[in-house]
Coordinates of C-alpha atoms in Angstrom, one line a residue:
X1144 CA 31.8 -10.1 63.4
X1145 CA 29.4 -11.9 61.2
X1146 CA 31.1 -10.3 58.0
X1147 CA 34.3 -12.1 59.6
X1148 CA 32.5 -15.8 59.9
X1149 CA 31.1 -15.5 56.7
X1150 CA 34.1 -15.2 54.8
X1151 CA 36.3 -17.7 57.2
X1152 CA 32.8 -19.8 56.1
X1153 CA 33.3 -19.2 52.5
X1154 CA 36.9 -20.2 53.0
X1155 CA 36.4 -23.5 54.2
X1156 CA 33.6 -24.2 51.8
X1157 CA 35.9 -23.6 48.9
X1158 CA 38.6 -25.2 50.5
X1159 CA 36.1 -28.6 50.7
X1160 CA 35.2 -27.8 47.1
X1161 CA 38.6 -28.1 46.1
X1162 CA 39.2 -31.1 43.7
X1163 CA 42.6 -31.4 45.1
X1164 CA 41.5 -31.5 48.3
X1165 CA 38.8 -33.8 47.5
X1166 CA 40.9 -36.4 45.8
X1167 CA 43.3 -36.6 49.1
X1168 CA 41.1 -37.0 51.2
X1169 CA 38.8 -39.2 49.9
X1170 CA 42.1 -41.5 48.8
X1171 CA 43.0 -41.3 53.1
X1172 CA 39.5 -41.8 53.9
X1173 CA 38.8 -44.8 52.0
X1174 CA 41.9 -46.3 52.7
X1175 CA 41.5 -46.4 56.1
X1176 CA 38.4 -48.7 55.3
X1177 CA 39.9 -51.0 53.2
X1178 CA 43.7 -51.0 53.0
X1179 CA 45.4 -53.8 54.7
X1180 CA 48.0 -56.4 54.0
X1181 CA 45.8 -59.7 54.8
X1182 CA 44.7 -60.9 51.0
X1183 CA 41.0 -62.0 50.9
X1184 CA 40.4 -65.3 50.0
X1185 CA 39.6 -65.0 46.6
X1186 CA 43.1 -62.5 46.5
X1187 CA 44.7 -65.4 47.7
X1188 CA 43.4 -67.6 44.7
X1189 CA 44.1 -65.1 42.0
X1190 CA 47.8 -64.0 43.3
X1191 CA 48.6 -67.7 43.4
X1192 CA 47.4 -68.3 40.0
X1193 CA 49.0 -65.0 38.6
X1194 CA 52.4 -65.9 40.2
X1195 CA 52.3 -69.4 38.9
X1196 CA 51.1 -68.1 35.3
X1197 CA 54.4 -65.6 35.3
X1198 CA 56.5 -67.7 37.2
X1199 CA 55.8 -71.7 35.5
X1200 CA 58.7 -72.9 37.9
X1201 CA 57.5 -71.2 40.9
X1202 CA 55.8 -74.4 41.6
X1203 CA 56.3 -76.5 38.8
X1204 CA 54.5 -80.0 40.3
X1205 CA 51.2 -78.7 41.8
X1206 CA 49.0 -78.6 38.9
X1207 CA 46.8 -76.8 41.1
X1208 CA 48.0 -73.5 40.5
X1209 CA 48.5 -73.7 36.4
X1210 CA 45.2 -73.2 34.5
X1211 CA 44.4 -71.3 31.1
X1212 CA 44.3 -67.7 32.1
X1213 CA 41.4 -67.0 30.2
X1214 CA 39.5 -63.7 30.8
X1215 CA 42.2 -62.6 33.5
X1216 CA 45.2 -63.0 31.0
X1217 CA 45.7 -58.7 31.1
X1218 CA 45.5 -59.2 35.1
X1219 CA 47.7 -62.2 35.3
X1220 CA 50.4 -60.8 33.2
X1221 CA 50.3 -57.7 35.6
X1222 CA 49.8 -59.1 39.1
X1223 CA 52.1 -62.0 38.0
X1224 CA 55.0 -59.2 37.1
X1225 CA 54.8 -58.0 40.8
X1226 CA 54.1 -60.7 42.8
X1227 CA 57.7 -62.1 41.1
X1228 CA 59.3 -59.3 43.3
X1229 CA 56.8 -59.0 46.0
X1230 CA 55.3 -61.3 49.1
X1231 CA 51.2 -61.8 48.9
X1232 CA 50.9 -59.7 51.5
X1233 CA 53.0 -57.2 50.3
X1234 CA 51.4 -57.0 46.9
X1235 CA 47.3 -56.7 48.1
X1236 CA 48.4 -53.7 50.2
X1237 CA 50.0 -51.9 47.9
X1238 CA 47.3 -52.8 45.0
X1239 CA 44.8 -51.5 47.2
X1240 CA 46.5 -48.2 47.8
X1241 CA 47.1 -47.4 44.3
X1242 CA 44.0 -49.0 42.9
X1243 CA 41.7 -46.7 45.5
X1244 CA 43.0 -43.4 43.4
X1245 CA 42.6 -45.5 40.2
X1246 CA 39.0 -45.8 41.3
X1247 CA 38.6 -42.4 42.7
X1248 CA 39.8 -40.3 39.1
X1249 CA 36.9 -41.3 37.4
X1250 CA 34.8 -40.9 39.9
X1251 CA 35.1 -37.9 41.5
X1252 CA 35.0 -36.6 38.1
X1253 CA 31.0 -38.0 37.9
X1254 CA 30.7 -36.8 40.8
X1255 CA 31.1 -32.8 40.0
X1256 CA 29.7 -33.4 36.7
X1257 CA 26.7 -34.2 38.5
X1258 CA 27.3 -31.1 40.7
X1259 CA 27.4 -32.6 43.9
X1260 CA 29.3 -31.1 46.5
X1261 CA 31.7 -32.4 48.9
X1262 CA 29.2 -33.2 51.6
X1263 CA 26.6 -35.3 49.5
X1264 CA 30.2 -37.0 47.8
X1265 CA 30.8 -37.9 51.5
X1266 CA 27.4 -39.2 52.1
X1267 CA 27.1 -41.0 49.0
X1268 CA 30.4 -42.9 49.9
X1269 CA 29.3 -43.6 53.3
X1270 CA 25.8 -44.9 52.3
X1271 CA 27.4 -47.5 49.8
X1272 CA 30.2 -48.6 52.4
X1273 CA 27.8 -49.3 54.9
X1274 CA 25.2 -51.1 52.7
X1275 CA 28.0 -53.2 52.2
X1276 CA 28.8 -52.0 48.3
X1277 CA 26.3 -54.9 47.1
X1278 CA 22.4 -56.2 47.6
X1279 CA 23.6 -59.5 46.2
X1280 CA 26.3 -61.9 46.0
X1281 CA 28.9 -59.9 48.1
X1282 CA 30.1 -57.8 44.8
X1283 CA 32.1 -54.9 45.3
X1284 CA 33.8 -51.9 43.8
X1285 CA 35.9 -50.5 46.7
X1286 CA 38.1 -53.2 48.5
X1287 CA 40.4 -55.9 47.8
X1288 CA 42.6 -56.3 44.2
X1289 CA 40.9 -58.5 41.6
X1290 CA 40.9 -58.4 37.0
X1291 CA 37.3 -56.6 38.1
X1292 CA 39.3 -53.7 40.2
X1293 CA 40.4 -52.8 36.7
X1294 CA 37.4 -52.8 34.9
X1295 CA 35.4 -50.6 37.4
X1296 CA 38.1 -48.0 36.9
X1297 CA 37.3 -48.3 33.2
X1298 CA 33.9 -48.7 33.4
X1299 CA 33.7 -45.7 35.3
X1300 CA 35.7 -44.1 33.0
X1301 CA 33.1 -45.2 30.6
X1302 CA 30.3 -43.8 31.8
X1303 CA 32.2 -40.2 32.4
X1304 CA 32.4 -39.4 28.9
X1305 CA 29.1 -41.2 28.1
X1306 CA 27.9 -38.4 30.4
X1307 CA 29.9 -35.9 28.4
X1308 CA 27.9 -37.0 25.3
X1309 CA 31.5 -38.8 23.9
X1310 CA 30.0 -42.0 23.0
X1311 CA 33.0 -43.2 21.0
X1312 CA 35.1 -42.4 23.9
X1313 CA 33.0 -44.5 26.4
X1314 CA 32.8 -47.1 23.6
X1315 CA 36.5 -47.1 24.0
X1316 CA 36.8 -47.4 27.8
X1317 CA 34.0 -49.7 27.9
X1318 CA 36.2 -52.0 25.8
X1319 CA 39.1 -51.8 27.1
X1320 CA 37.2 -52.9 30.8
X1321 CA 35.8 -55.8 29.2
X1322 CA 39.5 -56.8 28.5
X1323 CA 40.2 -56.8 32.0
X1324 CA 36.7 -58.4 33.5
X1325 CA 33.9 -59.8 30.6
X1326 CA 31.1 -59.8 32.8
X1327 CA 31.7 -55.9 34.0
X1328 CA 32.7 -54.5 31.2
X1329 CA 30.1 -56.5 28.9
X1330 CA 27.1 -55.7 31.0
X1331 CA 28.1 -52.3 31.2
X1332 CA 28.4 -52.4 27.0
X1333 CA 24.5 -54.3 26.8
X1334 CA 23.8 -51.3 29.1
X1335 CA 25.0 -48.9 27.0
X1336 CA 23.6 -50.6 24.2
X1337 CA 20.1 -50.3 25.0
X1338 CA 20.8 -46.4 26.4
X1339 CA 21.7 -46.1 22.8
X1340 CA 18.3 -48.1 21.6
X1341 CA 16.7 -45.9 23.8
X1342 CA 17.5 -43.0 22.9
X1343 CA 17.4 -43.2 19.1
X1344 CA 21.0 -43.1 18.4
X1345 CA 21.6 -43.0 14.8
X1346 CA 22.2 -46.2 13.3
X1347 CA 25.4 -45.5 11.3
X1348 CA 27.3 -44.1 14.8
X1349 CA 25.6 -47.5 16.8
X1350 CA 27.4 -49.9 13.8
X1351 CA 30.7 -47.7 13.9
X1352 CA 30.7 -48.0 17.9
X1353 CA 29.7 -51.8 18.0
X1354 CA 33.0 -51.9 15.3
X1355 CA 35.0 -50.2 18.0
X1356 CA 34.6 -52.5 20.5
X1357 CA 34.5 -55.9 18.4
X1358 CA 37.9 -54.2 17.2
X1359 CA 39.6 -53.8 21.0
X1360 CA 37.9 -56.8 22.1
X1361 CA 38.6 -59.1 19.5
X1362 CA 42.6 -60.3 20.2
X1363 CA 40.9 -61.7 23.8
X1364 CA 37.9 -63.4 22.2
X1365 CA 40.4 -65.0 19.7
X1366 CA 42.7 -66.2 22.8
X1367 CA 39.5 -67.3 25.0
X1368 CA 38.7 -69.6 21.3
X1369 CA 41.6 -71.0 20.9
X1370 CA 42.4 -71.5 24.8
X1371 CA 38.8 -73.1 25.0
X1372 CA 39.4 -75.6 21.8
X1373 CA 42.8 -76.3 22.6
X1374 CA 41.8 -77.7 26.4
X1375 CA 41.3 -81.2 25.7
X1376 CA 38.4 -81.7 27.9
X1377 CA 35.9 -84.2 26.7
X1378 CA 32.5 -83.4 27.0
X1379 CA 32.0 -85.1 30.2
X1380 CA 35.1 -83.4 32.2
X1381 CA 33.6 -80.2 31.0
X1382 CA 30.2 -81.1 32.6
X1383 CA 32.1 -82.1 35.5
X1384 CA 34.3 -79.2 35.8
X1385 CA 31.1 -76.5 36.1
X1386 CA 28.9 -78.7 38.9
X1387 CA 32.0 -78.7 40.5
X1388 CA 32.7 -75.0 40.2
X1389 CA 28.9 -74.2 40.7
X1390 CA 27.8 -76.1 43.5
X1391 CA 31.2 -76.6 46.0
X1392 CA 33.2 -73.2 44.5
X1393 CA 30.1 -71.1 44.4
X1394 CA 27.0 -72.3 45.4
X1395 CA 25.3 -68.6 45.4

């Protein structure tokens, strides 16, 4: 008998152990949390200015809705493409759906890299859901479909293979997240930057992995120049424009 419940115990515990397994379920499980088809009010902003930025005539008189697209150009041109096709509502659900398994490829793979087992994955999951993903400012990783949804993926791609010991590779993926989100995928570079410092990494490799970047990166800095000099706002609008955007948009 206890031969008999060790193996059916063995059994489940390599069923639970079973990346397949793993990825399902943890795609169900955190979709229940967060997939829905009411767009959070920051959704709402960017699927308005995505549609407006694919679609010009969509609403061609509110000015409102038609800015430079700036650092969310990659998202824009994405978002933009589906929400030609596809109701608001329509869109953040199924953006969420697809971008929870986005999130969880990298992830998971950290996860058994770290050799954590399907338990403490669980509990890890649960701990950050319920501390509300973020000490400050309401950030999150898990939840609704923004240009940072993107970069996360990426980011966490990043620091997969910067756990492998493939710098170049994370250089890469750390790149290609700061095309979709500057602020994550940059502090996540500076991160890695001084991780690098740290650790003594040869000088030659930190030049050739700072040209690696610069070299992904540079077509959006070049738009973000030009988009910035070409905006015709004097001095005094631009002033204007960040109280405005700091203290009524947001004041945290």
């Amino acid at each position: 008998m206890i031969t008999q419940r060790s193996a059916t115990f063995a059994r489940i515990a390599s069923f639970l152990e079973n990346p397949l397994f793993q990825f399902f379920f943890f795609w169900l499980f955190l979709s229940l949390q967060f997939v829905n088809a009411v767009p959070t009010a920051n959704e709402e902003n960017y699927f308005t200015l995505a549609k407006q930025f694919y679609q010009p005539d969509w609403m061609p008189q509110v000015w409102q809705f038609t800015e430079f697209a700036g650092t969310r150009l990659l998202y824009q041109y994405i978002s933009g493409f589906f929400l030609s096709f596809m109701s608001f509502e329509a869109f953040a659900f199924t953006a969420r759906l697809i971008s929870i398994p986005l999130l969880l490829w990298p992830l998971l793979k950290i996860f058994r890299l770290l050799g954590l087992n399907f338990i403490s994955q669980l509990l890890v999951l649960l701990i950050y859901i319920f501390l509300g993903q973020s000490f400050f400012a309401g950030g999150w990783i898990i939840g609704g479909f923004e240009a940072k949804t993107f970069a996360y993926v990426l980011v966490l791609a990043a620091l997969y293979q910067l756990l492998l010991g493939k710098e170049n590779y994370a250089i890469v993926f750390a790149a290609l997240g700061t095309l979709f989100h500057v602020l994550v995928g940059g502090w996540f570079t500076i991160a890695m930057g001084i991780f690098f410092l740290v650790t003594r990494y040869p000088f030659k490799k930190l030049l050739l992995s700072g040209f690696i970047w610069l070299a992904i990166t540079s077509p959006l800095l070049i738009y973000l120049i030009i988009g910035i000099w070409n905006s015709g706002l004097s001095q005094e609008e631009m002033k204007l424009a960040d109280f405005t955007y700091t203290h009524i948009r947001a004041p945290h």
